[in-house]
Amino acid sequence: MLLSLSGLVLWAFAGFWRFPAMLPEQFVLLHFQSAFTQMSTPLVNTLSIGAVSTAFAVFLTLLCLEAEQLSDKPLSHFTSFIIYLPLLVPSIAFLFGLVWLQQLANHQSEFF
């Protein structure tokens, strides 16, 4: 496994690499430079969505646990659902993204 990962790292930095050669002719950062120039907006979006959803999840969890401590009653099923809701939302959004990608790959114009 370590050998395959090292081959992947080598391939990421390889420039032009002819078939029978053991190593590439040159090592370049061109692949990473082109990716980094286009990555700023998606990275900011991802970090902001992650920070907001994490803060929301922590807030809801602390609120539910504090209510449980103050009332000396166990959590109801609805309250447990509220606690686990932030864990379910990202997977639901990811599933919609997969469906959208599949529809796009099949060149279908309708989503339902």
PDB file of N, CA and C in Angstrom:
ATOM      1  N   MET A   1       0.821  -1.176   0.000  1.00  0.00           N
ATOM      2  CA  MET A   1       0.000   0.000   0.000  1.00  0.00           C
ATOM      3  C   MET A   1       0.878   1.259   0.000  1.00  0.00           C
ATOM      4  N   LEU A   2       1.947   1.224   0.739  1.00  0.00           N
ATOM      5  CA  LEU A   2       2.856   2.366   0.775  1.00  0.00           C
ATOM      6  C   LEU A   2       3.494   2.596  -0.590  1.00  0.00           C
ATOM      7  N   LEU A   3       3.779   1.516  -1.288  1.00  0.00           N
ATOM      8  CA  LEU A   3       4.361   1.632  -2.623  1.00  0.00           C
ATOM      9  C   LEU A   3       3.376   2.263  -3.604  1.00  0.00           C
ATOM     10  N   SER A   4       2.106   1.896  -3.497  1.00  0.00           N
ATOM     11  CA  SER A   4       1.112   2.488  -4.400  1.00  0.00           C
ATOM     12  C   SER A   4       0.892   3.961  -4.081  1.00  0.00           C
ATOM     13  N   LEU A   5       0.915   4.342  -2.809  1.00  0.00           N
ATOM     14  CA  LEU A   5       0.774   5.754  -2.456  1.00  0.00           C
ATOM     15  C   LEU A   5       1.979   6.575  -2.906  1.00  0.00           C
ATOM     16  N   SER A   6       3.161   5.996  -2.810  1.00  0.00           N
ATOM     17  CA  SER A   6       4.335   6.713  -3.285  1.00  0.00           C
ATOM     18  C   SER A   6       4.297   6.865  -4.805  1.00  0.00           C
ATOM     19  N   GLY A   7       3.785   5.878  -5.510  1.00  0.00           N
ATOM     20  CA  GLY A   7       3.602   5.996  -6.955  1.00  0.00           C
ATOM     21  C   GLY A   7       2.595   7.078  -7.310  1.00  0.00           C
ATOM     22  N   LEU A   8       1.566   7.217  -6.492  1.00  0.00           N
ATOM     23  CA  LEU A   8       0.572   8.265  -6.717  1.00  0.00           C
ATOM     24  C   LEU A   8       1.168   9.652  -6.501  1.00  0.00           C
ATOM     25  N   VAL A   9       1.984   9.805  -5.482  1.00  0.00           N
ATOM     26  CA  VAL A   9       2.652  11.086  -5.237  1.00  0.00           C
ATOM     27  C   VAL A   9       3.627  11.389  -6.369  1.00  0.00           C
ATOM     28  N   LEU A  10       4.349  10.385  -6.813  1.00  0.00           N
ATOM     29  CA  LEU A  10       5.277  10.566  -7.925  1.00  0.00           C
ATOM     30  C   LEU A  10       4.536  10.988  -9.186  1.00  0.00           C
ATOM     31  N   TRP A  11       3.408  10.375  -9.453  1.00  0.00           N
ATOM     32  CA  TRP A  11       2.612  10.699 -10.630  1.00  0.00           C
ATOM     33  C   TRP A  11       2.033  12.113 -10.536  1.00  0.00           C
ATOM     34  N   ALA A  12       1.729  12.584  -9.326  1.00  0.00           N
ATOM     35  CA  ALA A  12       1.163  13.916  -9.161  1.00  0.00           C
ATOM     36  C   ALA A  12       2.176  15.005  -9.515  1.00  0.00           C
ATOM     37  N   PHE A  13       3.442  14.758  -9.279  1.00  0.00           N
ATOM     38  CA  PHE A  13       4.470  15.762  -9.551  1.00  0.00           C
ATOM     39  C   PHE A  13       5.209  15.523 -10.862  1.00  0.00           C
ATOM     40  N   ALA A  14       4.847  14.495 -11.591  1.00  0.00           N
ATOM     41  CA  ALA A  14       5.561  14.142 -12.820  1.00  0.00           C
ATOM     42  C   ALA A  14       5.178  15.072 -13.963  1.00  0.00           C
ATOM     43  N   GLY A  15       6.179  15.418 -14.744  1.00  0.00           N
ATOM     44  CA  GLY A  15       5.948  16.175 -15.964  1.00  0.00           C
ATOM     45  C   GLY A  15       5.726  15.189 -17.108  1.00  0.00           C
ATOM     46  N   PHE A  16       6.501  15.314 -18.148  1.00  0.00           N
ATOM     47  CA  PHE A  16       6.411  14.385 -19.275  1.00  0.00           C
ATOM     48  C   PHE A  16       7.107  13.084 -18.889  1.00  0.00           C
ATOM     49  N   TRP A  17       6.447  11.971 -19.090  1.00  0.00           N
ATOM     50  CA  TRP A  17       6.964  10.683 -18.639  1.00  0.00           C
ATOM     51  C   TRP A  17       6.753   9.665 -19.754  1.00  0.00           C
ATOM     52  N   ARG A  18       7.823   9.293 -20.411  1.00  0.00           N
ATOM     53  CA  ARG A  18       7.739   8.299 -21.488  1.00  0.00           C
ATOM     54  C   ARG A  18       7.570   6.906 -20.887  1.00  0.00           C
ATOM     55  N   PHE A  19       7.071   5.991 -21.704  1.00  0.00           N
ATOM     56  CA  PHE A  19       6.726   4.663 -21.210  1.00  0.00           C
ATOM     57  C   PHE A  19       7.886   3.866 -20.618  1.00  0.00           C
ATOM     58  N   PRO A  20       8.972   3.628 -21.284  1.00  0.00           N
ATOM     59  CA  PRO A  20       9.936   2.709 -20.669  1.00  0.00           C
ATOM     60  C   PRO A  20      10.768   3.332 -19.541  1.00  0.00           C
ATOM     61  N   ALA A  21      10.715   4.610 -19.343  1.00  0.00           N
ATOM     62  CA  ALA A  21      11.532   5.265 -18.316  1.00  0.00           C
ATOM     63  C   ALA A  21      11.026   4.918 -16.924  1.00  0.00           C
ATOM     64  N   MET A  22      11.959   4.748 -15.991  1.00  0.00           N
ATOM     65  CA  MET A  22      11.593   4.439 -14.610  1.00  0.00           C
ATOM     66  C   MET A  22      11.087   5.666 -13.863  1.00  0.00           C
ATOM     67  N   LEU A  23      11.642   6.832 -14.193  1.00  0.00           N
ATOM     68  CA  LEU A  23      11.235   8.081 -13.549  1.00  0.00           C
ATOM     69  C   LEU A  23      10.888   9.103 -14.611  1.00  0.00           C
ATOM     70  N   PRO A  24      10.079  10.097 -14.276  1.00  0.00           N
ATOM     71  CA  PRO A  24       9.747  11.122 -15.260  1.00  0.00           C
ATOM     72  C   PRO A  24      10.965  11.976 -15.597  1.00  0.00           C
ATOM     73  N   GLU A  25      10.905  12.616 -16.750  1.00  0.00           N
ATOM     74  CA  GLU A  25      12.003  13.465 -17.188  1.00  0.00           C
ATOM     75  C   GLU A  25      12.130  14.720 -16.333  1.00  0.00           C
ATOM     76  N   GLN A  26      11.018  15.217 -15.856  1.00  0.00           N
ATOM     77  CA  GLN A  26      11.035  16.415 -15.028  1.00  0.00           C
ATOM     78  C   GLN A  26       9.900  16.364 -14.011  1.00  0.00           C
ATOM     79  N   PHE A  27      10.062  17.108 -12.954  1.00  0.00           N
ATOM     80  CA  PHE A  27       9.025  17.240 -11.936  1.00  0.00           C
ATOM     81  C   PHE A  27       8.493  18.662 -11.992  1.00  0.00           C
ATOM     82  N   VAL A  28       7.169  18.792 -12.031  1.00  0.00           N
ATOM     83  CA  VAL A  28       6.547  20.108 -12.180  1.00  0.00           C
ATOM     84  C   VAL A  28       5.448  20.283 -11.135  1.00  0.00           C
ATOM     85  N   LEU A  29       5.116  21.522 -10.881  1.00  0.00           N
ATOM     86  CA  LEU A  29       4.000  21.863 -10.008  1.00  0.00           C
ATOM     87  C   LEU A  29       2.822  22.419 -10.797  1.00  0.00           C
ATOM     88  N   LEU A  30       2.842  22.240 -12.115  1.00  0.00           N
ATOM     89  CA  LEU A  30       1.824  22.813 -12.986  1.00  0.00           C
ATOM     90  C   LEU A  30       0.429  22.290 -12.644  1.00  0.00           C
ATOM     91  N   HIS A  31       0.320  21.011 -12.304  1.00  0.00           N
ATOM     92  CA  HIS A  31      -0.982  20.427 -11.986  1.00  0.00           C
ATOM     93  C   HIS A  31      -1.586  21.115 -10.763  1.00  0.00           C
ATOM     94  N   PHE A  32      -0.766  21.321  -9.754  1.00  0.00           N
ATOM     95  CA  PHE A  32      -1.249  21.943  -8.531  1.00  0.00           C
ATOM     96  C   PHE A  32      -1.516  23.433  -8.713  1.00  0.00           C
ATOM     97  N   GLN A  33      -0.700  24.104  -9.510  1.00  0.00           N
ATOM     98  CA  GLN A  33      -0.912  25.534  -9.738  1.00  0.00           C
ATOM     99  C   GLN A  33      -2.226  25.788 -10.457  1.00  0.00           C
ATOM    100  N   SER A  34      -2.548  24.974 -11.441  1.00  0.00           N
ATOM    101  CA  SER A  34      -3.816  25.167 -12.150  1.00  0.00           C
ATOM    102  C   SER A  34      -5.005  24.818 -11.262  1.00  0.00           C
ATOM    103  N   ALA A  35      -4.846  23.853 -10.375  1.00  0.00           N
ATOM    104  CA  ALA A  35      -5.940  23.499  -9.463  1.00  0.00           C
ATOM    105  C   ALA A  35      -6.120  24.562  -8.388  1.00  0.00           C
ATOM    106  N   PHE A  36      -5.027  25.114  -7.869  1.00  0.00           N
ATOM    107  CA  PHE A  36      -5.121  26.111  -6.806  1.00  0.00           C
ATOM    108  C   PHE A  36      -5.723  27.427  -7.288  1.00  0.00           C
ATOM    109  N   THR A  37      -5.526  27.769  -8.551  1.00  0.00           N
ATOM    110  CA  THR A  37      -6.098  29.020  -9.050  1.00  0.00           C
ATOM    111  C   THR A  37      -7.620  28.951  -9.128  1.00  0.00           C
ATOM    112  N   GLN A  38      -8.170  27.777  -9.319  1.00  0.00           N
ATOM    113  CA  GLN A  38      -9.616  27.617  -9.432  1.00  0.00           C
ATOM    114  C   GLN A  38     -10.259  27.141  -8.140  1.00  0.00           C
ATOM    115  N   MET A  39      -9.468  26.963  -7.090  1.00  0.00           N
ATOM    116  CA  MET A  39      -9.982  26.332  -5.883  1.00  0.00           C
ATOM    117  C   MET A  39     -10.417  27.315  -4.801  1.00  0.00           C
ATOM    118  N   SER A  40     -10.192  28.581  -4.951  1.00  0.00           N
ATOM    119  CA  SER A  40     -10.471  29.512  -3.858  1.00  0.00           C
ATOM    120  C   SER A  40     -11.964  29.599  -3.534  1.00  0.00           C
ATOM    121  N   THR A  41     -12.821  29.747  -4.520  1.00  0.00           N
ATOM    122  CA  THR A  41     -14.256  29.864  -4.263  1.00  0.00           C
ATOM    123  C   THR A  41     -14.850  28.580  -3.685  1.00  0.00           C
ATOM    124  N   PRO A  42     -14.591  27.395  -4.261  1.00  0.00           N
ATOM    125  CA  PRO A  42     -15.130  26.192  -3.640  1.00  0.00           C
ATOM    126  C   PRO A  42     -14.585  25.943  -2.231  1.00  0.00           C
ATOM    127  N   LEU A  43     -13.339  26.313  -1.990  1.00  0.00           N
ATOM    128  CA  LEU A  43     -12.762  26.114  -0.667  1.00  0.00           C
ATOM    129  C   LEU A  43     -13.423  27.019   0.363  1.00  0.00           C
ATOM    130  N   VAL A  44     -13.657  28.271   0.013  1.00  0.00           N
ATOM    131  CA  VAL A  44     -14.336  29.193   0.932  1.00  0.00           C
ATOM    132  C   VAL A  44     -15.767  28.732   1.182  1.00  0.00           C
ATOM    133  N   ASN A  45     -16.454  28.289   0.137  1.00  0.00           N
ATOM    134  CA  ASN A  45     -17.820  27.782   0.305  1.00  0.00           C
ATOM    135  C   ASN A  45     -17.856  26.569   1.219  1.00  0.00           C
ATOM    136  N   THR A  46     -16.939  25.643   1.009  1.00  0.00           N
ATOM    137  CA  THR A  46     -16.899  24.431   1.821  1.00  0.00           C
ATOM    138  C   THR A  46     -16.602  24.743   3.277  1.00  0.00           C
ATOM    139  N   LEU A  47     -15.624  25.601   3.517  1.00  0.00           N
ATOM    140  CA  LEU A  47     -15.278  25.946   4.893  1.00  0.00           C
ATOM    141  C   LEU A  47     -16.392  26.710   5.595  1.00  0.00           C
ATOM    142  N   SER A  48     -17.057  27.608   4.888  1.00  0.00           N
ATOM    143  CA  SER A  48     -18.137  28.365   5.530  1.00  0.00           C
ATOM    144  C   SER A  48     -19.346  27.484   5.821  1.00  0.00           C
ATOM    145  N   ILE A  49     -19.712  26.618   4.896  1.00  0.00           N
ATOM    146  CA  ILE A  49     -20.831  25.702   5.142  1.00  0.00           C
ATOM    147  C   ILE A  49     -20.492  24.745   6.279  1.00  0.00           C
ATOM    148  N   GLY A  50     -19.271  24.260   6.302  1.00  0.00           N
ATOM    149  CA  GLY A  50     -18.853  23.369   7.382  1.00  0.00           C
ATOM    150  C   GLY A  50     -18.852  24.051   8.731  1.00  0.00           C
ATOM    151  N   ALA A  51     -18.391  25.298   8.781  1.00  0.00           N
ATOM    152  CA  ALA A  51     -18.367  26.027  10.057  1.00  0.00           C
ATOM    153  C   ALA A  51     -19.774  26.325  10.555  1.00  0.00           C
ATOM    154  N   VAL A  52     -20.660  26.729   9.651  1.00  0.00           N
ATOM    155  CA  VAL A  52     -22.035  27.028  10.055  1.00  0.00           C
ATOM    156  C   VAL A  52     -22.757  25.775  10.524  1.00  0.00           C
ATOM    157  N   SER A  53     -22.614  24.675   9.797  1.00  0.00           N
ATOM    158  CA  SER A  53     -23.304  23.445  10.200  1.00  0.00           C
ATOM    159  C   SER A  53     -22.721  22.877  11.492  1.00  0.00           C
ATOM    160  N   THR A  54     -21.420  23.021  11.709  1.00  0.00           N
ATOM    161  CA  THR A  54     -20.819  22.559  12.955  1.00  0.00           C
ATOM    162  C   THR A  54     -21.298  23.393  14.133  1.00  0.00           C
ATOM    163  N   ALA A  55     -21.331  24.700  13.954  1.00  0.00           N
ATOM    164  CA  ALA A  55     -21.819  25.566  15.031  1.00  0.00           C
ATOM    165  C   ALA A  55     -23.286  25.280  15.343  1.00  0.00           C
ATOM    166  N   PHE A  56     -24.086  25.063  14.309  1.00  0.00           N
ATOM    167  CA  PHE A  56     -25.497  24.738  14.502  1.00  0.00           C
ATOM    168  C   PHE A  56     -25.654  23.409  15.239  1.00  0.00           C
ATOM    169  N   ALA A  57     -24.862  22.422  14.875  1.00  0.00           N
ATOM    170  CA  ALA A  57     -24.940  21.115  15.524  1.00  0.00           C
ATOM    171  C   ALA A  57     -24.522  21.192  16.983  1.00  0.00           C
ATOM    172  N   VAL A  58     -23.457  21.910  17.266  1.00  0.00           N
ATOM    173  CA  VAL A  58     -23.004  22.051  18.654  1.00  0.00           C
ATOM    174  C   VAL A  58     -24.039  22.806  19.479  1.00  0.00           C
ATOM    175  N   PHE A  59     -24.609  23.863  18.905  1.00  0.00           N
ATOM    176  CA  PHE A  59     -25.626  24.637  19.610  1.00  0.00           C
ATOM    177  C   PHE A  59     -26.845  23.777  19.939  1.00  0.00           C
ATOM    178  N   LEU A  60     -27.352  23.035  18.968  1.00  0.00           N
ATOM    179  CA  LEU A  60     -28.521  22.183  19.207  1.00  0.00           C
ATOM    180  C   LEU A  60     -28.226  21.083  20.216  1.00  0.00           C
ATOM    181  N   THR A  61     -27.069  20.495  20.130  1.00  0.00           N
ATOM    182  CA  THR A  61     -26.715  19.421  21.051  1.00  0.00           C
ATOM    183  C   THR A  61     -26.603  19.944  22.475  1.00  0.00           C
ATOM    184  N   LEU A  62     -25.923  21.064  22.652  1.00  0.00           N
ATOM    185  CA  LEU A  62     -25.806  21.638  23.986  1.00  0.00           C
ATOM    186  C   LEU A  62     -27.159  22.067  24.535  1.00  0.00           C
ATOM    187  N   LEU A  63     -27.999  22.603  23.684  1.00  0.00           N
ATOM    188  CA  LEU A  63     -29.334  22.996  24.113  1.00  0.00           C
ATOM    189  C   LEU A  63     -30.154  21.789  24.566  1.00  0.00           C
ATOM    190  N   CYS A  64     -30.111  20.718  23.813  1.00  0.00           N
ATOM    191  CA  CYS A  64     -30.869  19.512  24.179  1.00  0.00           C
ATOM    192  C   CYS A  64     -30.322  18.861  25.438  1.00  0.00           C
ATOM    193  N   LEU A  65     -29.033  18.792  25.559  1.00  0.00           N
ATOM    194  CA  LEU A  65     -28.447  18.170  26.745  1.00  0.00           C
ATOM    195  C   LEU A  65     -28.676  19.020  27.994  1.00  0.00           C
ATOM    196  N   GLU A  66     -28.647  20.328  27.855  1.00  0.00           N
ATOM    197  CA  GLU A  66     -28.933  21.199  28.993  1.00  0.00           C
ATOM    198  C   GLU A  66     -30.389  21.071  29.416  1.00  0.00           C
ATOM    199  N   ALA A  67     -31.290  20.969  28.457  1.00  0.00           N
ATOM    200  CA  ALA A  67     -32.710  20.772  28.784  1.00  0.00           C
ATOM    201  C   ALA A  67     -32.929  19.444  29.484  1.00  0.00           C
ATOM    202  N   GLU A  68     -32.187  18.425  29.083  1.00  0.00           N
ATOM    203  CA  GLU A  68     -32.307  17.120  29.743  1.00  0.00           C
ATOM    204  C   GLU A  68     -31.822  17.198  31.188  1.00  0.00           C
ATOM    205  N   GLN A  69     -30.751  17.923  31.423  1.00  0.00           N
ATOM    206  CA  GLN A  69     -30.210  18.051  32.779  1.00  0.00           C
ATOM    207  C   GLN A  69     -31.153  18.852  33.680  1.00  0.00           C
ATOM    208  N   LEU A  70     -31.734  19.901  33.146  1.00  0.00           N
ATOM    209  CA  LEU A  70     -32.605  20.751  33.962  1.00  0.00           C
ATOM    210  C   LEU A  70     -33.939  20.101  34.279  1.00  0.00           C
ATOM    211  N   SER A  71     -34.460  19.310  33.384  1.00  0.00           N
ATOM    212  CA  SER A  71     -35.780  18.699  33.610  1.00  0.00           C
ATOM    213  C   SER A  71     -35.700  17.318  34.252  1.00  0.00           C
ATOM    214  N   ASP A  72     -34.538  16.733  34.363  1.00  0.00           N
ATOM    215  CA  ASP A  72     -34.336  15.389  34.941  1.00  0.00           C
ATOM    216  C   ASP A  72     -35.191  14.323  34.261  1.00  0.00           C
ATOM    217  N   LYS A  73     -35.456  14.497  32.960  1.00  0.00           N
ATOM    218  CA  LYS A  73     -36.184  13.499  32.177  1.00  0.00           C
ATOM    219  C   LYS A  73     -35.301  13.084  31.011  1.00  0.00           C
ATOM    220  N   PRO A  74     -35.422  11.839  30.565  1.00  0.00           N
ATOM    221  CA  PRO A  74     -34.654  11.432  29.377  1.00  0.00           C
ATOM    222  C   PRO A  74     -35.198  12.122  28.137  1.00  0.00           C
ATOM    223  N   LEU A  75     -34.383  12.157  27.116  1.00  0.00           N
ATOM    224  CA  LEU A  75     -34.769  12.808  25.865  1.00  0.00           C
ATOM    225  C   LEU A  75     -35.888  12.044  25.167  1.00  0.00           C
ATOM    226  N   SER A  76     -36.813  12.790  24.579  1.00  0.00           N
ATOM    227  CA  SER A  76     -37.870  12.151  23.800  1.00  0.00           C
ATOM    228  C   SER A  76     -37.326  11.754  22.433  1.00  0.00           C
ATOM    229  N   HIS A  77     -38.131  11.026  21.677  1.00  0.00           N
ATOM    230  CA  HIS A  77     -37.701  10.613  20.342  1.00  0.00           C
ATOM    231  C   HIS A  77     -37.535  11.815  19.419  1.00  0.00           C
ATOM    232  N   PHE A  78     -38.410  12.806  19.574  1.00  0.00           N
ATOM    233  CA  PHE A  78     -38.310  14.006  18.744  1.00  0.00           C
ATOM    234  C   PHE A  78     -37.023  14.772  19.051  1.00  0.00           C
ATOM    235  N   THR A  79     -36.683  14.867  20.322  1.00  0.00           N
ATOM    236  CA  THR A  79     -35.464  15.575  20.708  1.00  0.00           C
ATOM    237  C   THR A  79     -34.234  14.827  20.207  1.00  0.00           C
ATOM    238  N   SER A  80     -34.258  13.516  20.273  1.00  0.00           N
ATOM    239  CA  SER A  80     -33.144  12.738  19.726  1.00  0.00           C
ATOM    240  C   SER A  80     -33.017  12.944  18.227  1.00  0.00           C
ATOM    241  N   PHE A  81     -34.145  13.052  17.546  1.00  0.00           N
ATOM    242  CA  PHE A  81     -34.123  13.323  16.111  1.00  0.00           C
ATOM    243  C   PHE A  81     -33.498  14.685  15.825  1.00  0.00           C
ATOM    244  N   ILE A  82     -33.826  15.682  16.652  1.00  0.00           N
ATOM    245  CA  ILE A  82     -33.255  17.015  16.484  1.00  0.00           C
ATOM    246  C   ILE A  82     -31.738  16.974  16.677  1.00  0.00           C
ATOM    247  N   ILE A  83     -31.271  16.158  17.620  1.00  0.00           N
ATOM    248  CA  ILE A  83     -29.830  16.056  17.849  1.00  0.00           C
ATOM    249  C   ILE A  83     -29.137  15.421  16.643  1.00  0.00           C
ATOM    250  N   TYR A  84     -29.729  14.397  16.060  1.00  0.00           N
ATOM    251  CA  TYR A  84     -29.097  13.693  14.945  1.00  0.00           C
ATOM    252  C   TYR A  84     -29.360  14.337  13.586  1.00  0.00           C
ATOM    253  N   LEU A  85     -30.219  15.331  13.529  1.00  0.00           N
ATOM    254  CA  LEU A  85     -30.536  15.972  12.256  1.00  0.00           C
ATOM    255  C   LEU A  85     -29.319  16.585  11.562  1.00  0.00           C
ATOM    256  N   PRO A  86     -28.421  17.277  12.251  1.00  0.00           N
ATOM    257  CA  PRO A  86     -27.239  17.800  11.545  1.00  0.00           C
ATOM    258  C   PRO A  86     -26.331  16.710  10.984  1.00  0.00           C
ATOM    259  N   LEU A  87     -26.406  15.514  11.525  1.00  0.00           N
ATOM    260  CA  LEU A  87     -25.626  14.415  10.957  1.00  0.00           C
ATOM    261  C   LEU A  87     -26.268  13.867   9.690  1.00  0.00           C
ATOM    262  N   LEU A  88     -27.577  13.993   9.579  1.00  0.00           N
ATOM    263  CA  LEU A  88     -28.287  13.462   8.415  1.00  0.00           C
ATOM    264  C   LEU A  88     -28.293  14.426   7.233  1.00  0.00           C
ATOM    265  N   VAL A  89     -28.284  15.709   7.487  1.00  0.00           N
ATOM    266  CA  VAL A  89     -28.425  16.699   6.422  1.00  0.00           C
ATOM    267  C   VAL A  89     -27.292  16.631   5.399  1.00  0.00           C
ATOM    268  N   PRO A  90     -26.011  16.535   5.793  1.00  0.00           N
ATOM    269  CA  PRO A  90     -24.967  16.476   4.751  1.00  0.00           C
ATOM    270  C   PRO A  90     -25.090  15.257   3.846  1.00  0.00           C
ATOM    271  N   SER A  91     -25.488  14.116   4.397  1.00  0.00           N
ATOM    272  CA  SER A  91     -25.609  12.934   3.543  1.00  0.00           C
ATOM    273  C   SER A  91     -26.780  13.067   2.576  1.00  0.00           C
ATOM    274  N   ILE A  92     -27.837  13.723   2.994  1.00  0.00           N
ATOM    275  CA  ILE A  92     -28.972  13.945   2.092  1.00  0.00           C
ATOM    276  C   ILE A  92     -28.562  14.877   0.959  1.00  0.00           C
ATOM    277  N   ALA A  93     -27.816  15.929   1.278  1.00  0.00           N
ATOM    278  CA  ALA A  93     -27.352  16.845   0.242  1.00  0.00           C
ATOM    279  C   ALA A  93     -26.370  16.144  -0.698  1.00  0.00           C
ATOM    280  N   PHE A  94     -25.528  15.276  -0.160  1.00  0.00           N
ATOM    281  CA  PHE A  94     -24.595  14.524  -0.991  1.00  0.00           C
ATOM    282  C   PHE A  94     -25.346  13.579  -1.926  1.00  0.00           C
ATOM    283  N   LEU A  95     -26.410  12.963  -1.431  1.00  0.00           N
ATOM    284  CA  LEU A  95     -27.208  12.067  -2.259  1.00  0.00           C
ATOM    285  C   LEU A  95     -27.859  12.834  -3.404  1.00  0.00           C
ATOM    286  N   PHE A  96     -28.379  14.030  -3.132  1.00  0.00           N
ATOM    287  CA  PHE A  96     -28.952  14.844  -4.202  1.00  0.00           C
ATOM    288  C   PHE A  96     -27.886  15.198  -5.229  1.00  0.00           C
ATOM    289  N   GLY A  97     -26.674  15.478  -4.779  1.00  0.00           N
ATOM    290  CA  GLY A  97     -25.586  15.773  -5.705  1.00  0.00           C
ATOM    291  C   GLY A  97     -25.244  14.588  -6.592  1.00  0.00           C
ATOM    292  N   LEU A  98     -25.269  13.389  -6.013  1.00  0.00           N
ATOM    293  CA  LEU A  98     -25.014  12.190  -6.817  1.00  0.00           C
ATOM    294  C   LEU A  98     -26.101  11.968  -7.860  1.00  0.00           C
ATOM    295  N   VAL A  99     -27.348  12.193  -7.481  1.00  0.00           N
ATOM    296  CA  VAL A  99     -28.453  12.042  -8.430  1.00  0.00           C
ATOM    297  C   VAL A  99     -28.327  13.072  -9.542  1.00  0.00           C
ATOM    298  N   TRP A 100     -27.989  14.314  -9.194  1.00  0.00           N
ATOM    299  CA  TRP A 100     -27.814  15.361 -10.185  1.00  0.00           C
ATOM    300  C   TRP A 100     -26.679  15.021 -11.138  1.00  0.00           C
ATOM    301  N   LEU A 101     -25.579  14.502 -10.607  1.00  0.00           N
ATOM    302  CA  LEU A 101     -24.445  14.128 -11.445  1.00  0.00           C
ATOM    303  C   LEU A 101     -24.804  12.977 -12.384  1.00  0.00           C
ATOM    304  N   GLN A 102     -25.565  12.017 -11.887  1.00  0.00           N
ATOM    305  CA  GLN A 102     -25.980  10.905 -12.732  1.00  0.00           C
ATOM    306  C   GLN A 102     -26.908  11.393 -13.847  1.00  0.00           C
ATOM    307  N   GLN A 103     -27.816  12.292 -13.516  1.00  0.00           N
ATOM    308  CA  GLN A 103     -28.716  12.833 -14.521  1.00  0.00           C
ATOM    309  C   GLN A 103     -27.930  13.627 -15.569  1.00  0.00           C
ATOM    310  N   LEU A 104     -26.930  14.365 -15.106  1.00  0.00           N
ATOM    311  CA  LEU A 104     -26.103  15.142 -16.018  1.00  0.00           C
ATOM    312  C   LEU A 104     -25.280  14.230 -16.925  1.00  0.00           C
ATOM    313  N   ALA A 105     -24.785  13.134 -16.372  1.00  0.00           N
ATOM    314  CA  ALA A 105     -23.987  12.203 -17.161  1.00  0.00           C
ATOM    315  C   ALA A 105     -24.839  11.484 -18.209  1.00  0.00           C
ATOM    316  N   ASN A 106     -26.095  11.261 -17.902  1.00  0.00           N
ATOM    317  CA  ASN A 106     -26.986  10.591 -18.851  1.00  0.00           C
ATOM    318  C   ASN A 106     -27.641  11.566 -19.817  1.00  0.00           C
ATOM    319  N   HIS A 107     -27.308  12.852 -19.724  1.00  0.00           N
ATOM    320  CA  HIS A 107     -27.822  13.902 -20.590  1.00  0.00           C
ATOM    321  C   HIS A 107     -29.348  13.969 -20.556  1.00  0.00           C
ATOM    322  N   GLN A 108     -29.905  13.794 -19.391  1.00  0.00           N
ATOM    323  CA  GLN A 108     -31.347  13.938 -19.252  1.00  0.00           C
ATOM    324  C   GLN A 108     -31.649  15.350 -18.768  1.00  0.00           C
ATOM    325  N   SER A 109     -32.673  15.936 -19.316  1.00  0.00           N
ATOM    326  CA  SER A 109     -32.977  17.313 -18.963  1.00  0.00           C
ATOM    327  C   SER A 109     -33.909  17.413 -17.773  1.00  0.00           C
ATOM    328  N   GLU A 110     -34.537  16.334 -17.378  1.00  0.00           N
ATOM    329  CA  GLU A 110     -35.456  16.372 -16.249  1.00  0.00           C
ATOM    330  C   GLU A 110     -34.802  15.714 -15.038  1.00  0.00           C
ATOM    331  N   PHE A 111     -35.169  16.196 -13.859  1.00  0.00           N
ATOM    332  CA  PHE A 111     -34.597  15.644 -12.636  1.00  0.00           C
ATOM    333  C   PHE A 111     -35.521  14.653 -11.959  1.00  0.00           C
ATOM    334  N   PHE A 112     -36.791  14.641 -12.312  1.00  0.00           N
ATOM    335  CA  PHE A 112     -37.724  13.692 -11.679  1.00  0.00           C
ATOM    336  C   PHE A 112     -38.474  12.902 -12.709  1.00  0.00           C
TER     337      PHE A 112
END
